[in-house]
Structure formats: structure tokens, C-alpha cells
XYZ file of C-alpha atoms in Angstrom:
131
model
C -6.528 4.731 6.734
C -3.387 6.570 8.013
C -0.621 5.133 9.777
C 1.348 7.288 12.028
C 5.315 6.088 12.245
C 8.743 6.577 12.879
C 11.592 7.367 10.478
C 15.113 6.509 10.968
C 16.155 9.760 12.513
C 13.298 9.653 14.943
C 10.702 11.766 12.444
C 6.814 10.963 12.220
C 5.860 9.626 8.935
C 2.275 8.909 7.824
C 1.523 6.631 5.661
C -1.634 6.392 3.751
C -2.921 3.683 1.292
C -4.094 6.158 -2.258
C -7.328 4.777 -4.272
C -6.864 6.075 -7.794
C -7.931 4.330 -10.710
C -6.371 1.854 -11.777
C -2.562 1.838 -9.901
C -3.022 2.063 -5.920
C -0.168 3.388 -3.667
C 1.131 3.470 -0.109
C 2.154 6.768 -0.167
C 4.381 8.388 3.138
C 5.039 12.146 4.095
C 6.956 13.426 6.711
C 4.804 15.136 9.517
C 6.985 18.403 8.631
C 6.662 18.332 4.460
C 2.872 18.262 3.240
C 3.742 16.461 0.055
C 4.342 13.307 -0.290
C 8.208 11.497 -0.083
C 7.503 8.844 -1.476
C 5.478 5.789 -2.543
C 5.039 2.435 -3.348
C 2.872 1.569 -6.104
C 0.983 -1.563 -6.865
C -1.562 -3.331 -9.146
C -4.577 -6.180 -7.742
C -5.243 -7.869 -10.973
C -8.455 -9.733 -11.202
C -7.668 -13.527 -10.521
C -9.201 -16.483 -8.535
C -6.738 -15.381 -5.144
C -6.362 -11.988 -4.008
C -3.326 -10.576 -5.245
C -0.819 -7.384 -4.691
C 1.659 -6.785 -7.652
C 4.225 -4.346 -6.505
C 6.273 -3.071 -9.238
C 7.528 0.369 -8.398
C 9.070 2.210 -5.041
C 10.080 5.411 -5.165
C 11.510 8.163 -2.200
C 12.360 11.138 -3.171
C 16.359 11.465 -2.818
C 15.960 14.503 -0.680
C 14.387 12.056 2.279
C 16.744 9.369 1.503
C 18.570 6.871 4.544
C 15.276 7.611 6.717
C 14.221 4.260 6.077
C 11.150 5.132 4.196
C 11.344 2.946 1.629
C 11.708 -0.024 3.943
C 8.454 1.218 6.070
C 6.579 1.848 2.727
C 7.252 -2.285 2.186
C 6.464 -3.510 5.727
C 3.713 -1.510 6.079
C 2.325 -2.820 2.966
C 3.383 -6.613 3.728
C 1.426 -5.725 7.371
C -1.460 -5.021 5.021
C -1.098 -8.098 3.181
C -0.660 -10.632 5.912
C -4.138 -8.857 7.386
C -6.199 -9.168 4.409
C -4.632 -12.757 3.015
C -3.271 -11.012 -0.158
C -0.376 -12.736 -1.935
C 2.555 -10.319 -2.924
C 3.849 -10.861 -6.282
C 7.604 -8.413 -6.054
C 8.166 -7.042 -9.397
C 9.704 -4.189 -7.800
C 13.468 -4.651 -7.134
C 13.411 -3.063 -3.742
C 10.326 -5.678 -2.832
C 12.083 -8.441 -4.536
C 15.691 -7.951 -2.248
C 13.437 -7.162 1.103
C 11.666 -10.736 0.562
C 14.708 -12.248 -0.197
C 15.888 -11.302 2.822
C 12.944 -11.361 5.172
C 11.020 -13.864 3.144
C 11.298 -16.657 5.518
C 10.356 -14.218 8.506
C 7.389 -13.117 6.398
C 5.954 -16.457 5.823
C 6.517 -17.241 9.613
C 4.207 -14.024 10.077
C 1.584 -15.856 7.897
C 2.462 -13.744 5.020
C 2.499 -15.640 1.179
C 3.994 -14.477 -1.799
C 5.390 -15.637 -5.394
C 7.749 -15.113 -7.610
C 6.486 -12.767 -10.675
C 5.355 -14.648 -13.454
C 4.654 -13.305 -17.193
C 1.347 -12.450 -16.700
C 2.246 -10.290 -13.827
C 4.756 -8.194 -16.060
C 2.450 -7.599 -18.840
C -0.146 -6.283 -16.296
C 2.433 -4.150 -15.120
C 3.082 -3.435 -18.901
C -0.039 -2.494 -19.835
C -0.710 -0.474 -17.069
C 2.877 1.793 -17.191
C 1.357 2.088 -21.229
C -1.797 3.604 -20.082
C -0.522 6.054 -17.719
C 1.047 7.909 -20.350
């Protein structure tokens, strides 16, 4: 599914959610530029609770103060409130947007949790195996 949005300087953005193997992605292009600007990439590691590890968000510093990075996050926490995932932020960029929206995003009926060791070797493992 595609998402059709506004940037900061009044730009449409898409945003798309990527199915690749084993790291997924909400990935966001400006309507202008056919490649991608940037993305934020995440892991759903099998477990008892649906779960969303973020652990890397990345815009290209060409597109950057457009806000992209911040619409990458809520569009994902949107996503995540929907489907009753819980968001685990091992990105920093996650991790400071919860910290300050967190109490907002629970209001919203999001959840999420504060990484735990498990959650970083996943992330481990998988930055290993994309070499």
C-alpha cells in the first residue's frame, strides 16, 4: 500500500511499506525523484505478541529538513496502532520521537517497549547477514 503525503515545504511524498526478505522498510520518495529518499527499516521477530523492531532511519542528506524522517516514523506508528503491533525503538531517531510523543502515542492506543537484549541481537544478527 502507498501513502500519498505532504513534506515540509509543501511536496508530495509517497510512502510505501517494502517486503524483502528478511528486513522490511517504509520507504518515501518525493513525487518529483523516482528513487527513493529515504527509509525506515525494521525487523518482526517471531514471539508470542506481534512485534516491530525499528533499528535504522535513514534520509538521504540531499532531502533533509522536509520532515521525512518524522513522516517515515508516524506513518509507521499509524501502522502499528492499526494492526496492534508493539514498537520496540532501537533506532535513535524512534527512540527521541517516543520520548517525546510517547505519552500522545499511547493515548492513540499505540504500545511500545523499551529494547531489550534480545531485540539487539536480532538486530545483530540480521545487520551480520546482510553483508
Amino acid at each position: 500500500m502507498t501513502r500519498e503525503l505532504t513534506d515540509a515545504t509543501g511536496s508530495t511524498v509517497f510512502i510505501e511499506l517494502v517486503d524483502s526478505a528478511r528486513i522490511r522498510s517504509y520507504s518515501i520518495r518525493l513525487a518529483s525523484v523516482s528513487s527513493p529518499a529515504g527509509r525506515a527499516d525494521f525487523l518482526e521477530p517471531e514471539s508470542d505478541e506481534a512485534v516491530r523492531v525499528f533499528f535504522h532511519t535513514e534520509v538521504d542528506p540531499e532531502f533533509s529538513g522536509r520532515g521525512l524522517a518524522t513522516q517515515l516514523i508516524r506513518t509507521a506508528l499509524g501502522d502499528a496502532i492499526e494492526e496492534n503491533i508493539v514498537v520496540v525503538p532501537v533506532c535513535p531517531l524512534f527512540a527521541a520521537y517516543l520520548r517525546k510523543h510517547g505519552a500522545a502515542y499511547l493515548a492513540e492506543g499505540g504500545r511500545f517497549r523499551v529494547p531489550r537484549r534480545a531485540d539487539l541481537a536480532l538486530v545483530s544478527q540480521a545487520a551480520r547477514a546482510e553483508r
